[in-house]
Amino acid sequence: MTSTHHDQTTGSTFTALTRQVHDLGLMRRRYAYYWTRLVGAVVAMAGWVLIVVCIGDSWWQLAPAAVLAVLMTQIAFLGHDAAHRQMFRSGRLNDWVSLVVANLLVGISYGWWQSKHTRHHGNPNKVGYDPDIAPGVLAFTPEQARRSHRPLVRWLVAHQGWYFFPLLLLEGLSLHWEGIHRVAGRRRVERRWVELAFLTTRLAGLPVLLLLVMSPAKVVAVLAVQLALFGLYMGLSFAPNHIGMPLVAPGLKLDFLNRQVLMSRNISGGRWMSVLLGGLNHQTEHHLFPSMARPHLRRVQPLVVAYCAAEGVRYTQTTLWTAYGSVISHFNAVGLKDNDPFLCPLVASRRAVTVTDAT
């Protein structure tokens, strides 16, 4: 068990790291970076509409549908940054940018996502606290895997790792439904009518636009391709961050450093990977400094690696393909109930720092 003295020392040294990060200007806003991308997102959307209108009633519309899926995911990354107060000093301005980006452009409820994501950041991979590992279609823990005694369900759970990625093709539809369900529900919703108006405009507006330029059959095909690829891209971007990393038992309390670092996985690959994953490849740095602007994450990484080494806290970074392999292995192992995912973080924190394929 880590001593109280060690926890206090860790907190003190992390305060020193935070001070160093501020002194280096790594917490300053990147207004030009974000304004360029926000304006670029609007221009890209307008350009996409123009292309669709010009192509007209043709099966070539499936190509822009795939492009829209990528564009929606990249815009969603901007909503993620704004929700974390990375863009502007004003919390109100960040909120409104998130509302416009998430609800109006992407079709996801900002309020639903913010509530869910805030709880995740507070207790990543902690059973009963992190909504990202709550029981659902997939089992994240052996206890969840034992929920059903029906043979077919047990077989599916035992092999769940192999259908996890195909299942992501439905994630886009799920994200839209969660937004509608939240805004239309009875629970108190801040800015309910704003969210409802934006979601309605986005989710009804796209089919209407498509129906104006192509036949209903092609509209269905375009929407199916766009939703499937959007969900797949979103899932492929978020899955490597924590799935397959240690789970935290409900009663285990960890200090901030261990709680955020031990459960997070970075993805190597440099700037191109940052573009592909919207900065989520620097997951450890993001969890330690959630309001840090995306461009600064790669610059703070060497400081975080050195700090974790000095504190004896394991820092994990792998290639994207290795991370996907870990995701599959984790789900299948949990489904077979042949391993214990609750690797004690307090033991893991004493291990040597592991950095594979450093950027």
mmCIF file of C-alpha atoms in Angstrom:
data_model
loop_
_atom_site.group_PDB
_atom_site.id
_atom_site.type_symbol
_atom_site.label_atom_id
_atom_site.label_comp_id
_atom_site.label_asym_id
_atom_site.label_seq_id
_atom_site.Cartn_x
_atom_site.Cartn_y
_atom_site.Cartn_z
ATOM 1 C CA MET A 1 0.000 0.000 0.000
ATOM 2 C CA THR A 2 1.348 3.447 -0.897
ATOM 3 C CA SER A 3 2.003 5.569 2.166
ATOM 4 C CA THR A 4 0.361 8.888 2.903
ATOM 5 C CA HIS A 5 3.785 10.483 2.780
ATOM 6 C CA HIS A 6 4.307 9.170 -0.752
ATOM 7 C CA ASP A 7 0.900 10.522 -1.852
ATOM 8 C CA GLN A 8 1.758 13.942 -0.439
ATOM 9 C CA THR A 9 5.151 13.894 -2.159
ATOM 10 C CA THR A 10 3.548 12.908 -5.463
ATOM 11 C CA GLY A 11 1.028 15.720 -5.126
ATOM 12 C CA SER A 12 3.790 18.185 -4.380
ATOM 13 C CA THR A 13 5.899 17.149 -7.361
ATOM 14 C CA PHE A 14 2.852 17.214 -9.646
ATOM 15 C CA THR A 15 2.232 20.780 -8.505
ATOM 16 C CA ALA A 16 5.807 21.533 -9.541
ATOM 17 C CA LEU A 17 5.177 19.923 -12.948
ATOM 18 C CA THR A 18 2.010 21.980 -13.373
ATOM 19 C CA ARG A 19 3.934 25.140 -12.556
ATOM 20 C CA GLN A 20 6.595 24.215 -15.124
ATOM 21 C CA VAL A 21 3.898 23.589 -17.743
ATOM 22 C CA HIS A 22 2.407 27.029 -17.080
ATOM 23 C CA ASP A 23 5.830 28.701 -17.141
ATOM 24 C CA LEU A 24 6.521 27.178 -20.561
ATOM 25 C CA GLY A 25 3.259 28.628 -21.882
ATOM 26 C CA LEU A 26 1.742 25.218 -22.560
ATOM 27 C CA MET A 27 -1.602 26.191 -21.028
ATOM 28 C CA ARG A 28 -2.078 29.275 -23.181
ATOM 29 C CA ARG A 29 -4.939 29.358 -25.673
ATOM 30 C CA ARG A 30 -4.360 28.719 -29.380
ATOM 31 C CA TYR A 31 -6.951 31.049 -30.852
ATOM 32 C CA ALA A 32 -5.608 31.093 -34.411
ATOM 33 C CA TYR A 33 -5.411 27.281 -34.444
ATOM 34 C CA TYR A 34 -9.000 26.789 -33.334
ATOM 35 C CA TRP A 35 -10.573 29.661 -35.265
ATOM 36 C CA THR A 36 -8.940 28.336 -38.437
ATOM 37 C CA ARG A 37 -10.426 24.914 -37.832
ATOM 38 C CA LEU A 38 -13.855 26.181 -36.847
ATOM 39 C CA VAL A 39 -14.123 28.363 -39.951
ATOM 40 C CA GLY A 40 -12.650 25.512 -41.982
ATOM 41 C CA ALA A 41 -15.346 23.169 -40.673
ATOM 42 C CA VAL A 42 -18.127 25.506 -41.827
ATOM 43 C CA VAL A 43 -16.463 26.002 -45.223
ATOM 44 C CA ALA A 44 -15.971 22.252 -45.604
ATOM 45 C CA MET A 45 -19.637 21.607 -44.808
ATOM 46 C CA ALA A 46 -20.717 24.226 -47.346
ATOM 47 C CA GLY A 47 -18.390 22.692 -49.927
ATOM 48 C CA TRP A 48 -19.819 19.257 -49.237
ATOM 49 C CA VAL A 49 -23.370 20.500 -49.820
ATOM 50 C CA LEU A 50 -22.278 22.107 -53.098
ATOM 51 C CA ILE A 51 -20.661 18.869 -54.278
ATOM 52 C CA VAL A 52 -23.797 16.854 -53.431
ATOM 53 C CA VAL A 53 -26.001 19.282 -55.356
ATOM 54 C CA CYS A 54 -23.659 19.211 -58.346
ATOM 55 C CA ILE A 55 -23.488 15.383 -58.473
ATOM 56 C CA GLY A 56 -27.286 15.106 -58.366
ATOM 57 C CA ASP A 57 -29.229 11.853 -58.640
ATOM 58 C CA SER A 58 -26.312 9.442 -58.995
ATOM 59 C CA TRP A 59 -24.827 6.495 -57.132
ATOM 60 C CA TRP A 60 -21.595 8.488 -57.076
ATOM 61 C CA GLN A 61 -23.193 10.154 -54.049
ATOM 62 C CA LEU A 62 -21.791 7.291 -51.958
ATOM 63 C CA ALA A 63 -18.341 8.868 -52.246
ATOM 64 C CA PRO A 64 -19.373 12.179 -50.618
ATOM 65 C CA ALA A 65 -21.221 10.101 -48.001
ATOM 66 C CA ALA A 66 -17.906 8.564 -46.933
ATOM 67 C CA VAL A 67 -16.292 11.991 -46.939
ATOM 68 C CA LEU A 68 -19.079 13.335 -44.709
ATOM 69 C CA ALA A 69 -18.416 10.570 -42.167
ATOM 70 C CA VAL A 70 -14.784 11.656 -41.887
ATOM 71 C CA LEU A 71 -15.762 15.317 -41.777
ATOM 72 C CA MET A 72 -18.337 14.700 -39.014
ATOM 73 C CA THR A 73 -15.752 12.897 -36.885
ATOM 74 C CA GLN A 74 -13.149 15.608 -37.325
ATOM 75 C CA ILE A 75 -15.745 18.240 -36.381
ATOM 76 C CA ALA A 76 -16.743 16.148 -33.360
ATOM 77 C CA PHE A 77 -13.112 16.331 -32.206
ATOM 78 C CA LEU A 78 -13.466 20.129 -32.179
ATOM 79 C CA GLY A 79 -16.584 19.783 -30.019
ATOM 80 C CA HIS A 80 -14.568 17.629 -27.622
ATOM 81 C CA ASP A 81 -11.896 20.325 -27.346
ATOM 82 C CA ALA A 82 -14.415 23.100 -26.750
ATOM 83 C CA ALA A 83 -16.223 21.055 -24.101
ATOM 84 C CA HIS A 84 -12.906 20.760 -22.248
ATOM 85 C CA ARG A 85 -12.469 24.562 -22.302
ATOM 86 C CA GLN A 86 -9.453 24.235 -24.580
ATOM 87 C CA MET A 87 -10.481 26.879 -27.091
ATOM 88 C CA PHE A 88 -11.410 30.044 -25.177
ATOM 89 C CA ARG A 89 -11.078 31.541 -21.709
ATOM 90 C CA SER A 90 -14.817 32.148 -21.556
ATOM 91 C CA GLY A 91 -16.700 29.073 -20.375
ATOM 92 C CA ARG A 92 -19.875 30.431 -21.949
ATOM 93 C CA LEU A 93 -18.217 30.799 -25.346
ATOM 94 C CA ASN A 94 -16.820 27.268 -25.136
ATOM 95 C CA ASP A 95 -20.310 25.995 -24.284
ATOM 96 C CA TRP A 96 -21.918 27.683 -27.267
ATOM 97 C CA VAL A 97 -19.226 26.496 -29.644
ATOM 98 C CA SER A 98 -19.799 22.963 -28.327
ATOM 99 C CA LEU A 99 -23.561 23.320 -28.807
ATOM 100 C CA VAL A 100 -23.190 24.494 -32.401
ATOM 101 C CA VAL A 101 -20.511 21.971 -33.283
ATOM 102 C CA ALA A 102 -22.011 18.929 -31.544
ATOM 103 C CA ASN A 103 -25.752 19.504 -31.962
ATOM 104 C CA LEU A 104 -26.060 21.574 -35.121
ATOM 105 C CA LEU A 105 -23.195 20.207 -37.218
ATOM 106 C CA VAL A 106 -22.733 16.627 -35.961
ATOM 107 C CA GLY A 107 -26.133 15.778 -34.463
ATOM 108 C CA ILE A 108 -24.956 14.715 -30.986
ATOM 109 C CA SER A 109 -26.305 16.195 -27.755
ATOM 110 C CA TYR A 110 -23.589 18.293 -26.129
ATOM 111 C CA GLY A 111 -25.282 18.104 -22.725
ATOM 112 C CA TRP A 112 -25.521 14.303 -22.826
ATOM 113 C CA TRP A 113 -21.920 13.894 -23.915
ATOM 114 C CA GLN A 114 -20.564 16.446 -21.422
ATOM 115 C CA SER A 115 -22.258 14.737 -18.461
ATOM 116 C CA LYS A 116 -21.001 11.319 -19.524
ATOM 117 C CA HIS A 117 -17.486 12.470 -20.358
ATOM 118 C CA THR A 118 -17.047 14.453 -17.144
ATOM 119 C CA ARG A 119 -17.781 11.342 -15.091
ATOM 120 C CA HIS A 120 -15.336 9.372 -17.210
ATOM 121 C CA HIS A 121 -12.518 11.864 -16.604
ATOM 122 C CA GLY A 122 -13.179 11.828 -12.879
ATOM 123 C CA ASN A 123 -12.805 8.035 -12.586
ATOM 124 C CA PRO A 124 -11.461 6.447 -15.770
ATOM 125 C CA ASN A 125 -11.981 2.671 -15.886
ATOM 126 C CA LYS A 126 -13.432 2.582 -12.363
ATOM 127 C CA VAL A 127 -16.270 0.077 -12.176
ATOM 128 C CA GLY A 128 -19.536 1.684 -11.115
ATOM 129 C CA TYR A 129 -18.232 5.200 -11.739
ATOM 130 C CA ASP A 130 -17.019 5.398 -15.338
ATOM 131 C CA PRO A 131 -20.043 5.333 -17.698
ATOM 132 C CA ASP A 132 -17.788 4.237 -20.564
ATOM 133 C CA ILE A 133 -17.503 0.769 -18.996
ATOM 134 C CA ALA A 134 -21.083 0.480 -17.796
ATOM 135 C CA PRO A 135 -22.920 -2.784 -18.615
ATOM 136 C CA GLY A 136 -24.410 -2.844 -22.077
ATOM 137 C CA VAL A 137 -24.075 -4.851 -25.257
ATOM 138 C CA LEU A 138 -20.455 -5.624 -24.299
ATOM 139 C CA ALA A 139 -19.070 -6.979 -21.044
ATOM 140 C CA PHE A 140 -16.109 -5.049 -19.604
ATOM 141 C CA THR A 141 -15.724 -7.190 -16.467
ATOM 142 C CA PRO A 142 -16.115 -10.916 -15.690
ATOM 143 C CA GLU A 143 -19.101 -10.034 -13.486
ATOM 144 C CA GLN A 144 -20.836 -8.408 -16.437
ATOM 145 C CA ALA A 145 -19.963 -11.438 -18.571
ATOM 146 C CA ARG A 146 -21.821 -13.706 -16.132
ATOM 147 C CA ARG A 147 -25.107 -11.798 -16.361
ATOM 148 C CA SER A 148 -26.779 -14.281 -18.691
ATOM 149 C CA HIS A 149 -26.910 -18.076 -18.515
ATOM 150 C CA ARG A 150 -28.341 -18.553 -21.994
ATOM 151 C CA PRO A 151 -25.915 -20.587 -24.171
ATOM 152 C CA LEU A 152 -26.097 -18.284 -27.219
ATOM 153 C CA VAL A 153 -25.501 -15.145 -25.159
ATOM 154 C CA ARG A 154 -22.622 -16.797 -23.293
ATOM 155 C CA TRP A 155 -21.025 -17.813 -26.611
ATOM 156 C CA LEU A 156 -21.382 -14.290 -27.982
ATOM 157 C CA VAL A 157 -19.857 -12.765 -24.850
ATOM 158 C CA ALA A 158 -16.962 -15.221 -24.992
ATOM 159 C CA HIS A 159 -16.159 -14.019 -28.523
ATOM 160 C CA GLN A 160 -17.194 -10.388 -28.115
ATOM 161 C CA GLY A 161 -13.760 -9.046 -29.023
ATOM 162 C CA TRP A 162 -14.169 -10.219 -32.590
ATOM 163 C CA TYR A 163 -17.460 -8.457 -33.215
ATOM 164 C CA PHE A 164 -16.575 -5.293 -31.303
ATOM 165 C CA PHE A 165 -15.306 -3.494 -34.399
ATOM 166 C CA PRO A 166 -18.209 -4.532 -36.684
ATOM 167 C CA LEU A 167 -20.512 -3.382 -33.894
ATOM 168 C CA LEU A 168 -19.046 0.107 -34.237
ATOM 169 C CA LEU A 169 -20.883 0.417 -37.553
ATOM 170 C CA LEU A 170 -23.990 1.042 -35.426
ATOM 171 C CA GLU A 171 -22.310 3.556 -33.131
ATOM 172 C CA GLY A 172 -23.257 6.559 -35.262
ATOM 173 C CA LEU A 173 -26.931 5.670 -35.018
ATOM 174 C CA SER A 174 -26.526 5.140 -31.268
ATOM 175 C CA LEU A 175 -24.918 8.554 -30.761
ATOM 176 C CA HIS A 176 -27.770 10.312 -32.559
ATOM 177 C CA TRP A 177 -30.368 8.317 -30.602
ATOM 178 C CA GLU A 178 -28.751 9.095 -27.238
ATOM 179 C CA GLY A 179 -28.937 12.794 -28.034
ATOM 180 C CA ILE A 180 -32.616 12.639 -28.975
ATOM 181 C CA HIS A 181 -33.446 10.472 -25.958
ATOM 182 C CA ARG A 182 -31.786 12.920 -23.568
ATOM 183 C CA VAL A 183 -33.333 16.084 -24.980
ATOM 184 C CA ALA A 184 -36.811 14.552 -25.284
ATOM 185 C CA GLY A 185 -36.688 12.942 -21.821
ATOM 186 C CA ARG A 186 -38.234 14.183 -18.601
ATOM 187 C CA ARG A 187 -35.004 14.922 -16.772
ATOM 188 C CA ARG A 188 -33.922 18.511 -16.359
ATOM 189 C CA VAL A 189 -31.903 19.610 -19.395
ATOM 190 C CA GLU A 190 -30.042 22.898 -19.518
ATOM 191 C CA ARG A 191 -30.761 24.751 -22.773
ATOM 192 C CA ARG A 192 -33.245 22.037 -23.744
ATOM 193 C CA TRP A 193 -34.896 24.087 -26.494
ATOM 194 C CA VAL A 194 -31.581 25.163 -27.993
ATOM 195 C CA GLU A 195 -30.379 21.571 -28.096
ATOM 196 C CA LEU A 196 -33.706 20.393 -29.489
ATOM 197 C CA ALA A 197 -33.737 23.054 -32.211
ATOM 198 C CA PHE A 198 -30.148 22.330 -33.249
ATOM 199 C CA LEU A 199 -30.610 18.546 -33.222
ATOM 200 C CA THR A 200 -33.841 18.741 -35.200
ATOM 201 C CA THR A 201 -32.267 21.043 -37.790
ATOM 202 C CA ARG A 202 -29.287 18.730 -38.248
ATOM 203 C CA LEU A 203 -31.004 15.334 -38.129
ATOM 204 C CA ALA A 204 -33.999 16.341 -40.259
ATOM 205 C CA GLY A 205 -32.114 18.768 -42.474
ATOM 206 C CA LEU A 206 -29.690 16.254 -43.977
ATOM 207 C CA PRO A 207 -32.364 13.802 -45.250
ATOM 208 C CA VAL A 208 -34.412 16.714 -46.626
ATOM 209 C CA LEU A 209 -31.376 18.062 -48.491
ATOM 210 C CA LEU A 210 -30.641 14.648 -49.955
ATOM 211 C CA LEU A 211 -34.253 14.096 -51.017
ATOM 212 C CA LEU A 212 -34.119 17.347 -52.973
ATOM 213 C CA VAL A 213 -31.291 16.084 -55.173
ATOM 214 C CA MET A 214 -31.647 12.288 -55.403
ATOM 215 C CA SER A 215 -34.112 9.399 -55.275
ATOM 216 C CA PRO A 216 -35.272 7.928 -51.937
ATOM 217 C CA ALA A 217 -33.315 4.704 -52.526
ATOM 218 C CA LYS A 218 -30.091 6.641 -52.940
ATOM 219 C CA VAL A 219 -30.899 8.754 -49.863
ATOM 220 C CA VAL A 220 -31.207 5.602 -47.762
ATOM 221 C CA ALA A 221 -27.913 4.290 -49.142
ATOM 222 C CA VAL A 222 -26.094 7.581 -48.542
ATOM 223 C CA LEU A 223 -27.378 7.857 -44.973
ATOM 224 C CA ALA A 224 -26.480 4.226 -44.248
ATOM 225 C CA VAL A 225 -22.916 4.665 -45.502
ATOM 226 C CA GLN A 226 -22.454 7.952 -43.685
ATOM 227 C CA LEU A 227 -23.810 6.660 -40.366
ATOM 228 C CA ALA A 228 -21.866 3.397 -40.509
ATOM 229 C CA LEU A 229 -18.520 5.000 -41.342
ATOM 230 C CA PHE A 230 -19.059 7.849 -38.871
ATOM 231 C CA GLY A 231 -19.697 5.384 -36.052
ATOM 232 C CA LEU A 232 -16.734 3.247 -37.091
ATOM 233 C CA TYR A 233 -14.355 6.215 -37.214
ATOM 234 C CA MET A 234 -15.562 7.537 -33.864
ATOM 235 C CA GLY A 235 -15.231 4.128 -32.239
ATOM 236 C CA LEU A 236 -11.796 3.489 -33.725
ATOM 237 C CA SER A 237 -10.658 6.832 -32.331
ATOM 238 C CA PHE A 238 -11.914 6.403 -28.769
ATOM 239 C CA ALA A 239 -11.522 2.630 -28.216
ATOM 240 C CA PRO A 240 -7.692 2.577 -27.896
ATOM 241 C CA ASN A 241 -7.674 5.189 -25.128
ATOM 242 C CA HIS A 242 -8.643 2.988 -22.169
ATOM 243 C CA ILE A 243 -10.045 -0.391 -23.242
ATOM 244 C CA GLY A 244 -7.616 -3.123 -22.269
ATOM 245 C CA MET A 245 -5.981 -0.992 -19.595
ATOM 246 C CA PRO A 246 -6.404 -1.976 -15.906
ATOM 247 C CA LEU A 247 -9.843 -1.648 -14.342
ATOM 248 C CA VAL A 248 -10.260 -0.108 -10.899
ATOM 249 C CA ALA A 249 -12.329 -1.895 -8.279
ATOM 250 C CA PRO A 250 -15.216 0.214 -6.889
ATOM 251 C CA GLY A 251 -13.719 0.527 -3.401
ATOM 252 C CA LEU A 252 -10.165 1.378 -4.437
ATOM 253 C CA LYS A 253 -9.128 5.017 -4.008
ATOM 254 C CA LEU A 254 -6.224 6.401 -6.037
ATOM 255 C CA ASP A 255 -4.429 9.711 -6.132
ATOM 256 C CA PHE A 256 -4.898 11.902 -9.204
ATOM 257 C CA LEU A 257 -1.663 10.868 -10.939
ATOM 258 C CA ASN A 258 -2.195 7.101 -10.660
ATOM 259 C CA ARG A 259 -5.898 7.425 -11.465
ATOM 260 C CA GLN A 260 -5.227 9.221 -14.738
ATOM 261 C CA VAL A 261 -1.949 7.706 -15.971
ATOM 262 C CA LEU A 262 -2.316 3.995 -15.197
ATOM 263 C CA MET A 263 -5.665 3.694 -16.970
ATOM 264 C CA SER A 264 -4.686 5.638 -20.112
ATOM 265 C CA ARG A 265 -2.901 4.520 -23.270
ATOM 266 C CA ASN A 266 -1.085 6.778 -25.719
ATOM 267 C CA ILE A 267 -0.790 5.965 -29.421
ATOM 268 C CA SER A 268 2.500 6.566 -31.211
ATOM 269 C CA GLY A 269 2.702 7.925 -34.738
ATOM 270 C CA GLY A 270 3.561 11.612 -34.525
ATOM 271 C CA ARG A 271 1.616 14.507 -36.007
ATOM 272 C CA TRP A 272 -0.265 12.447 -38.579
ATOM 273 C CA MET A 273 -1.682 10.300 -35.798
ATOM 274 C CA SER A 274 -2.709 13.460 -33.958
ATOM 275 C CA VAL A 275 -4.636 14.560 -37.043
ATOM 276 C CA LEU A 276 -6.219 11.133 -37.517
ATOM 277 C CA LEU A 277 -7.298 10.800 -33.864
ATOM 278 C CA GLY A 278 -7.968 14.452 -33.127
ATOM 279 C CA GLY A 279 -5.289 14.620 -30.421
ATOM 280 C CA LEU A 280 -6.721 11.617 -28.558
ATOM 281 C CA ASN A 281 -3.449 9.785 -29.223
ATOM 282 C CA HIS A 282 -2.016 11.866 -26.343
ATOM 283 C CA GLN A 283 -4.562 10.432 -23.928
ATOM 284 C CA THR A 284 -2.340 10.471 -20.839
ATOM 285 C CA GLU A 285 -1.415 14.124 -21.253
ATOM 286 C CA HIS A 286 -5.044 14.989 -21.983
ATOM 287 C CA HIS A 287 -6.192 13.349 -18.754
ATOM 288 C CA LEU A 288 -3.544 15.147 -16.713
ATOM 289 C CA PHE A 289 -4.213 18.516 -18.370
ATOM 290 C CA PRO A 290 -7.747 18.291 -19.833
ATOM 291 C CA SER A 291 -7.994 22.014 -20.641
ATOM 292 C CA MET A 292 -4.686 22.078 -22.520
ATOM 293 C CA ALA A 293 -5.059 23.054 -26.184
ATOM 294 C CA ARG A 294 -4.568 20.132 -28.540
ATOM 295 C CA PRO A 295 -1.340 21.401 -30.213
ATOM 296 C CA HIS A 296 0.443 21.565 -26.848
ATOM 297 C CA LEU A 297 -0.156 17.914 -25.931
ATOM 298 C CA ARG A 298 2.766 16.592 -27.959
ATOM 299 C CA ARG A 299 5.028 19.288 -26.497
ATOM 300 C CA VAL A 300 4.180 18.395 -22.906
ATOM 301 C CA GLN A 301 4.634 14.660 -23.487
ATOM 302 C CA PRO A 302 8.427 14.537 -22.773
ATOM 303 C CA LEU A 303 7.830 16.321 -19.461
ATOM 304 C CA VAL A 304 5.104 13.861 -18.490
ATOM 305 C CA VAL A 305 7.210 10.841 -19.469
ATOM 306 C CA ALA A 306 10.132 12.098 -17.365
ATOM 307 C CA TYR A 307 7.826 12.899 -14.451
ATOM 308 C CA CYS A 308 6.202 9.446 -14.488
ATOM 309 C CA ALA A 309 9.647 7.836 -14.617
ATOM 310 C CA ALA A 310 10.763 9.826 -11.592
ATOM 311 C CA GLU A 311 7.606 8.855 -9.674
ATOM 312 C CA GLY A 312 7.762 5.199 -10.727
ATOM 313 C CA VAL A 313 4.361 5.336 -12.409
ATOM 314 C CA ARG A 314 3.916 3.198 -15.506
ATOM 315 C CA TYR A 315 3.410 5.245 -18.667
ATOM 316 C CA THR A 316 1.945 3.295 -21.584
ATOM 317 C CA GLN A 317 2.321 4.052 -25.275
ATOM 318 C CA THR A 318 1.857 1.603 -28.147
ATOM 319 C CA THR A 319 1.204 1.577 -31.867
ATOM 320 C CA LEU A 320 -2.393 1.854 -33.032
ATOM 321 C CA TRP A 321 -2.511 -1.766 -34.210
ATOM 322 C CA THR A 322 -1.109 -3.045 -30.916
ATOM 323 C CA ALA A 323 -3.774 -1.062 -29.089
ATOM 324 C CA TYR A 324 -6.529 -2.575 -31.236
ATOM 325 C CA GLY A 325 -5.100 -6.018 -30.507
ATOM 326 C CA SER A 326 -5.276 -5.253 -26.791
ATOM 327 C CA VAL A 327 -8.911 -4.203 -27.161
ATOM 328 C CA ILE A 328 -9.814 -7.508 -28.831
ATOM 329 C CA SER A 329 -7.813 -9.539 -26.315
ATOM 330 C CA HIS A 330 -9.382 -7.754 -23.360
ATOM 331 C CA PHE A 331 -12.968 -8.299 -24.502
ATOM 332 C CA ASN A 332 -12.378 -11.945 -25.351
ATOM 333 C CA ALA A 333 -10.518 -12.645 -22.103
ATOM 334 C CA VAL A 334 -13.276 -11.024 -20.054
ATOM 335 C CA GLY A 335 -15.875 -12.948 -22.026
ATOM 336 C CA LEU A 336 -14.084 -16.211 -21.288
ATOM 337 C CA LYS A 337 -13.699 -15.123 -17.648
ATOM 338 C CA ASP A 338 -10.115 -16.435 -17.651
ATOM 339 C CA ASN A 339 -8.340 -13.351 -16.390
ATOM 340 C CA ASP A 340 -8.657 -10.678 -13.753
ATOM 341 C CA PRO A 341 -8.719 -7.198 -15.302
ATOM 342 C CA PHE A 342 -8.411 -5.565 -11.888
ATOM 343 C CA LEU A 343 -4.632 -5.234 -11.951
ATOM 344 C CA CYS A 344 -3.877 -3.406 -8.716
ATOM 345 C CA PRO A 345 -2.739 0.067 -9.775
ATOM 346 C CA LEU A 346 -0.819 0.516 -6.549
ATOM 347 C CA VAL A 347 1.339 -2.454 -7.500
ATOM 348 C CA ALA A 348 1.553 -1.391 -11.128
ATOM 349 C CA SER A 349 2.740 2.068 -10.106
ATOM 350 C CA ARG A 350 5.953 0.563 -8.752
ATOM 351 C CA ARG A 351 6.842 -1.030 -12.049
ATOM 352 C CA ALA A 352 9.358 0.432 -14.454
ATOM 353 C CA VAL A 353 8.093 3.013 -16.894
ATOM 354 C CA THR A 354 7.197 1.430 -20.193
ATOM 355 C CA VAL A 355 7.272 3.537 -23.335
ATOM 356 C CA THR A 356 6.996 1.611 -26.579
ATOM 357 C CA ASP A 357 7.504 3.154 -30.020
ATOM 358 C CA ALA A 358 7.948 6.648 -28.591
ATOM 359 C CA THR A 359 6.835 9.475 -30.838
#
